[in-house]
Short mmCIF file of N, CA and C in Angstrom, two decimals:
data_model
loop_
_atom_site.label_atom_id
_atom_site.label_comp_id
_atom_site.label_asym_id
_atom_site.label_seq_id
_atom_site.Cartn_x
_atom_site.Cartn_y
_atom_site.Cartn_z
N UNK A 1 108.84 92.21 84.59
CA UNK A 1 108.99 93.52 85.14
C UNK A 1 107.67 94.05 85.65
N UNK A 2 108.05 95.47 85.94
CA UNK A 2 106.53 95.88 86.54
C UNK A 2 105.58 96.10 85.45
N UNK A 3 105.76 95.84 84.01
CA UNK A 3 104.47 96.17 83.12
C UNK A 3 103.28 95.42 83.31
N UNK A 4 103.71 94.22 84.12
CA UNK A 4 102.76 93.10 83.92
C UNK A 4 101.51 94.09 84.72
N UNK A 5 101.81 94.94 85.67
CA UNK A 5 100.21 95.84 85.88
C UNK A 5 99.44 96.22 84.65
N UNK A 6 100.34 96.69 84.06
CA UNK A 6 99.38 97.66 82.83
C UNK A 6 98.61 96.62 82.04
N UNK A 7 97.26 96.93 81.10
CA UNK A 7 97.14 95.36 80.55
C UNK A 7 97.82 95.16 79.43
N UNK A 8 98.41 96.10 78.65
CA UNK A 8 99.28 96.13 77.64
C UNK A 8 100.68 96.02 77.99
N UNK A 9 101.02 94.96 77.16
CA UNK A 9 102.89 95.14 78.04
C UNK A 9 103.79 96.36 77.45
N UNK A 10 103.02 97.02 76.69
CA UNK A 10 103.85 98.27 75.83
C UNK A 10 103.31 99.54 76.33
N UNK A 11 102.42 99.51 77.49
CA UNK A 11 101.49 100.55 77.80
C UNK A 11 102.72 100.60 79.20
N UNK A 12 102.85 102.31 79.64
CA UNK A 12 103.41 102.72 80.54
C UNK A 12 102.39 101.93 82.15
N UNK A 13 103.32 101.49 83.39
CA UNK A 13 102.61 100.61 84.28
C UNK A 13 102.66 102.37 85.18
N UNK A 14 103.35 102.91 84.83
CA UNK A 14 103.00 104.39 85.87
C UNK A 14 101.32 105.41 85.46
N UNK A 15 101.63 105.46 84.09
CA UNK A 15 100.38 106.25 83.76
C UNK A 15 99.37 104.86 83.62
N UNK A 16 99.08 103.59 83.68
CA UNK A 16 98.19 102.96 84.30
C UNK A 16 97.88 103.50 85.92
N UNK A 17 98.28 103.26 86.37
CA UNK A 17 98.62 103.19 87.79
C UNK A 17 97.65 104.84 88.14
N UNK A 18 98.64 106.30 87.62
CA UNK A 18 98.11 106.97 87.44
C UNK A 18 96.72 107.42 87.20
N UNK A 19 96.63 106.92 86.22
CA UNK A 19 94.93 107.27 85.31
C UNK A 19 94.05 106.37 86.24
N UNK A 20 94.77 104.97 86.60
CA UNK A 20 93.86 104.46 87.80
C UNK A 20 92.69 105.21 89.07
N UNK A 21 94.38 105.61 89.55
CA UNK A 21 94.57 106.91 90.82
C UNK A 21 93.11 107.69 90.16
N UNK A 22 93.48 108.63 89.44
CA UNK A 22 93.18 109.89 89.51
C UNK A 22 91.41 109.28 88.71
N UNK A 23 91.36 108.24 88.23
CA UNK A 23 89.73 108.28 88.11
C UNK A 23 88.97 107.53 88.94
N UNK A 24 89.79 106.84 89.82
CA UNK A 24 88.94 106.17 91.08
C UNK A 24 88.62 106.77 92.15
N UNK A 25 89.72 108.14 92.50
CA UNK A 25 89.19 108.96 93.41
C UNK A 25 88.21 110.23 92.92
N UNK A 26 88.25 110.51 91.73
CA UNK A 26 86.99 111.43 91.27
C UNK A 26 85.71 110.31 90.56
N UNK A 27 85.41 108.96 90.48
CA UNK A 27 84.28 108.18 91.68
C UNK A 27 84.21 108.75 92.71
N UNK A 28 85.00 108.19 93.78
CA UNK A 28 84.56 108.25 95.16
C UNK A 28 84.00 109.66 95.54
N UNK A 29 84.75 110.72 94.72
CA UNK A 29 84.47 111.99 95.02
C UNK A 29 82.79 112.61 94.53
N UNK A 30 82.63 111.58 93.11
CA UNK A 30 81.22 111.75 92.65
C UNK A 30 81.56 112.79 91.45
N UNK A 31 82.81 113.34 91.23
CA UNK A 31 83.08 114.32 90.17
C UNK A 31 83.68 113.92 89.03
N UNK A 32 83.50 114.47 87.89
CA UNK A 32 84.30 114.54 86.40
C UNK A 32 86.05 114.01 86.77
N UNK A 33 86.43 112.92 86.25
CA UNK A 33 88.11 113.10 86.08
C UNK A 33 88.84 114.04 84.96
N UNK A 34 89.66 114.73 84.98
CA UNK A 34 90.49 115.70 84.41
C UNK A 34 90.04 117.13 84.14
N UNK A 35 90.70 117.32 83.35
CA UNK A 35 90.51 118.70 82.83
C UNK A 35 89.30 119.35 82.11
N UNK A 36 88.42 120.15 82.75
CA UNK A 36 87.26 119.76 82.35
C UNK A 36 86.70 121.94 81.89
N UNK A 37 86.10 122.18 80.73
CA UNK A 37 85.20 123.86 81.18
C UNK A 37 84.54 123.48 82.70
N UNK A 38 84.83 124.51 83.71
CA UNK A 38 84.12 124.85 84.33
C UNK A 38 83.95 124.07 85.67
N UNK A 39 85.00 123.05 85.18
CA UNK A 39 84.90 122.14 86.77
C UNK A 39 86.29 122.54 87.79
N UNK A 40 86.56 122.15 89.09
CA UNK A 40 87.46 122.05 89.73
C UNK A 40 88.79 122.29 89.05
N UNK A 41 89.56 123.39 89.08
CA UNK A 41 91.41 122.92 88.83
C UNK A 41 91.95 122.15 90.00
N UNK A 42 92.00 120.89 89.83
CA UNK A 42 93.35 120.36 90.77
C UNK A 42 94.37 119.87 89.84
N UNK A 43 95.23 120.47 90.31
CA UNK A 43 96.62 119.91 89.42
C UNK A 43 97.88 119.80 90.46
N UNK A 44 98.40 119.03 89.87
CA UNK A 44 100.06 118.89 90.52
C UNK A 44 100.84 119.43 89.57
N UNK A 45 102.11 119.88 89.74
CA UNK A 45 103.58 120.57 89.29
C UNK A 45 104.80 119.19 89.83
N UNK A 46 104.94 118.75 89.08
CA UNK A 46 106.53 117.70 89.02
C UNK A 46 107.66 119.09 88.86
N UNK A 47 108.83 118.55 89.97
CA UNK A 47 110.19 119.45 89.91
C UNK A 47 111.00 118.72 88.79
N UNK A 48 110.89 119.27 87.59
CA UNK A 48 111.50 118.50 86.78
C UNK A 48 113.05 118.70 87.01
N UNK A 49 113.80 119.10 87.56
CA UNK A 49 114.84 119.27 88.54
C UNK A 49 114.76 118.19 89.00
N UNK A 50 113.91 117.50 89.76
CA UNK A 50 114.56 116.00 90.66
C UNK A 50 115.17 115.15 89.96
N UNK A 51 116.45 114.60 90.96
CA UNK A 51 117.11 113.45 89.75
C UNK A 51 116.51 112.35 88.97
N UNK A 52 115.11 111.90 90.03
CA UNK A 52 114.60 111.00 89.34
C UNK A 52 114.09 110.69 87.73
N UNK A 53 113.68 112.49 87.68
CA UNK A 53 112.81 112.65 86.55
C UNK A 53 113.84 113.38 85.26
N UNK A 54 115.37 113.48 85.86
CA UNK A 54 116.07 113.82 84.45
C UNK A 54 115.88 113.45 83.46
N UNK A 55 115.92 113.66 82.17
CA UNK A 55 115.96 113.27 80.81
C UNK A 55 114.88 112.34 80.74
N UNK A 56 113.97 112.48 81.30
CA UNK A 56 112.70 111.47 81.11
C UNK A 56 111.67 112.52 80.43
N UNK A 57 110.79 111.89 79.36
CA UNK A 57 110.34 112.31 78.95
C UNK A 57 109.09 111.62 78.43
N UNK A 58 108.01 112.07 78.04
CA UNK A 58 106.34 111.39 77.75
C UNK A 58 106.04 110.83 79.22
N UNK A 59 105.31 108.96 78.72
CA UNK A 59 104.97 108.63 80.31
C UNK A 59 106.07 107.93 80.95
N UNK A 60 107.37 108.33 80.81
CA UNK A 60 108.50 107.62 81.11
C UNK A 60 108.64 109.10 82.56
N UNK A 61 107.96 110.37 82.71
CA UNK A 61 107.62 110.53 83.75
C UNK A 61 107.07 110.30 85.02
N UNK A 62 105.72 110.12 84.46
CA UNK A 62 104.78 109.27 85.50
C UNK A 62 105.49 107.84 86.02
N UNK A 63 106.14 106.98 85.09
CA UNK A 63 106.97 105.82 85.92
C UNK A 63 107.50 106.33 86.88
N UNK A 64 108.70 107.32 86.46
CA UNK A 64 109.54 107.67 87.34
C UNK A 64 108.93 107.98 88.61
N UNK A 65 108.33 109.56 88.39
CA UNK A 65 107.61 110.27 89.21
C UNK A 65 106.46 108.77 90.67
N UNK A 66 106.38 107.87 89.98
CA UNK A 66 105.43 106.94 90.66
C UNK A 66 106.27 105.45 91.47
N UNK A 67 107.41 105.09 90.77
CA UNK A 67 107.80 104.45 90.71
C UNK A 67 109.45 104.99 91.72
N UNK A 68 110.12 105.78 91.64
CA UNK A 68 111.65 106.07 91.10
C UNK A 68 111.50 107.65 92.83
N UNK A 69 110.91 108.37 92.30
CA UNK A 69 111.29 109.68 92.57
C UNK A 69 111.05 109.83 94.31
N UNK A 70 110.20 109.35 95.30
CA UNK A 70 110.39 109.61 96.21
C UNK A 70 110.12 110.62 96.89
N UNK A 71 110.96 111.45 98.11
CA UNK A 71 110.34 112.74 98.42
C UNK A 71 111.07 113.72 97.53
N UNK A 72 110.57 114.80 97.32
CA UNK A 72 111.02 116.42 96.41
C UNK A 72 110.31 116.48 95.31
N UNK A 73 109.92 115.74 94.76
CA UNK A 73 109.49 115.18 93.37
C UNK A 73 108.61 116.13 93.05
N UNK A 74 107.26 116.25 93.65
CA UNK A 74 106.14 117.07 93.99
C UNK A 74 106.48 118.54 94.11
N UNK A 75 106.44 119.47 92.87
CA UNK A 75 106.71 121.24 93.24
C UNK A 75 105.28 121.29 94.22
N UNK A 76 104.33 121.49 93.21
CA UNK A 76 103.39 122.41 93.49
C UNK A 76 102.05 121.13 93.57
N UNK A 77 100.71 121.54 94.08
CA UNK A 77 99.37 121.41 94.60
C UNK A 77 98.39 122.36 94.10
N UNK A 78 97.60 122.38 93.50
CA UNK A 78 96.26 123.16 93.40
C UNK A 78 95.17 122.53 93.57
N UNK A 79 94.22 122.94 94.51
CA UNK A 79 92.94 121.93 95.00
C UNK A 79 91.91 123.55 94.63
N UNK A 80 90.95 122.79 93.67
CA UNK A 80 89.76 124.28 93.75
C UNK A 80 90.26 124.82 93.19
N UNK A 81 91.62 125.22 92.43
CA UNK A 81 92.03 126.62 91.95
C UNK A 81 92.98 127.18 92.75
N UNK A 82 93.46 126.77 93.93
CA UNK A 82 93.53 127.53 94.57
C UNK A 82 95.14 126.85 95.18
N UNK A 83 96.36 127.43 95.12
CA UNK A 83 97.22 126.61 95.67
C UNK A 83 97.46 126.24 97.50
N UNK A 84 97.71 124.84 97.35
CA UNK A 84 98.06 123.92 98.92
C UNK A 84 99.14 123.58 99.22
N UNK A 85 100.38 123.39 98.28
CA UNK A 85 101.30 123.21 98.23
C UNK A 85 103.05 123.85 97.42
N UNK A 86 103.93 124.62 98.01
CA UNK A 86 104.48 124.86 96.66
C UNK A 86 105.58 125.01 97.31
N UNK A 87 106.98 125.06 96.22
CA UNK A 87 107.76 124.24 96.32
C UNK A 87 108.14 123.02 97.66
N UNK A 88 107.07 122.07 97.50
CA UNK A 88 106.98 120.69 98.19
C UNK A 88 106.99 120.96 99.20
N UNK A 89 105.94 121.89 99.83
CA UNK A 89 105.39 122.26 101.29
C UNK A 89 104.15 122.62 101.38
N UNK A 90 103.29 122.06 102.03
CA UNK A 90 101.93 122.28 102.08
C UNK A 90 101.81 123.48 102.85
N UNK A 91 101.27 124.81 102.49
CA UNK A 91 100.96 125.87 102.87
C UNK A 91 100.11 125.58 104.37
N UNK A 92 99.59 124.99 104.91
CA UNK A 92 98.92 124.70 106.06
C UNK A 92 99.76 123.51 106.81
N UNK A 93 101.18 123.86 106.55
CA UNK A 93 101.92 123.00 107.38
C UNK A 93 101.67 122.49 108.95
N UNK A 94 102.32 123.59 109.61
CA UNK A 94 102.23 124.02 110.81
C UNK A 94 101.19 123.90 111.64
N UNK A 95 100.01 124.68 111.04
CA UNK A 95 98.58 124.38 111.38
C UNK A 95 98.10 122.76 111.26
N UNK A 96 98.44 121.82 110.18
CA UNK A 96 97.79 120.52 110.25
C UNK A 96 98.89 119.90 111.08
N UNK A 97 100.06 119.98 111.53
CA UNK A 97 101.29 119.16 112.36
C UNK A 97 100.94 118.88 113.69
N UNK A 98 100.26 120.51 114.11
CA UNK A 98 99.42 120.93 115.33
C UNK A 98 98.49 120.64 115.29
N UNK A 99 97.70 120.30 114.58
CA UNK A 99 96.57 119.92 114.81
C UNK A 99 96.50 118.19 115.30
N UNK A 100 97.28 117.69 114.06
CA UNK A 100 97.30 116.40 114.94
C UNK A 100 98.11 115.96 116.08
N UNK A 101 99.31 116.56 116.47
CA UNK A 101 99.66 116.52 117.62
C UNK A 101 98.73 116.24 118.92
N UNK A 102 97.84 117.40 118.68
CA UNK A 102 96.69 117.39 119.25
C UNK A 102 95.95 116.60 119.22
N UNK A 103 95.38 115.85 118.51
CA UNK A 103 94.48 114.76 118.21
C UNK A 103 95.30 113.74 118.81
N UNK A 104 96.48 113.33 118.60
CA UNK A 104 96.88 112.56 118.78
C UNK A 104 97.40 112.59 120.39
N UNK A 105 97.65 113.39 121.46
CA UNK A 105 97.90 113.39 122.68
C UNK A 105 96.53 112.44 123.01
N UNK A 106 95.24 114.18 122.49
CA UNK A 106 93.96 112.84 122.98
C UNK A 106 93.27 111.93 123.07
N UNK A 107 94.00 110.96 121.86
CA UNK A 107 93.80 109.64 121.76
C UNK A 107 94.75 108.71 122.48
N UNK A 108 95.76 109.24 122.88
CA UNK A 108 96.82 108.51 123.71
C UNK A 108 96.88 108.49 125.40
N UNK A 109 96.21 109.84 125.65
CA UNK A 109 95.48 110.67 127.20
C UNK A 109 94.69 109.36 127.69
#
């Protein structure tokens, strides 16, 4: 099955996968991973409403949520503190759609 990612075969292959994610890009970023006094809030909100993630519970989320769930899954976004996303719409929709539209005519021009 898919555990063979995780190095433990009893260890969740989503929250591997996960904890992967989320400490390889705060490397690249040069910042602290998680929850930290005084650093960055970024957090995500799961719709625990999506079918994927019914009656799932511990890291039998993160499988789902990584593995299973697809689009809706994702409520909410906070980057900085500050929300980007909520109920599974990025607040700067419109503005980034247009924007690359744009970009993208003038790479095609």
């Amino acid at each position: 099955g898919r555990n063979v990612l995780a190095p433990d075969a009893a260890r969740s292959s989503g929250r591997f996968l996960f904890e992967g994610a989320l400490h390889g890009g705060a490397q690249a970023l040069g910042v602290a991973a998680g929850l930290q006094v005084g650093a960055s809030a970024d957090l995500v909100e799961l719709d625990a409403a999506h079918p994927a993630l019914q009656a799932r519970q511990d890291d039998a989320w993160l499988d789902s949520w990584v593995f299973a769930a697809r689009n809706g899954a994702l409520r909410s976004v906070w980057r900085h503190g500050r929300q980007c996303v909520a109920e599974g719409r990025h607040l700067q929709r419109e503005a980034i759609t247009s924007a690359f539209a744009a970009a993208l005519r003038g790479v095609l021009a």
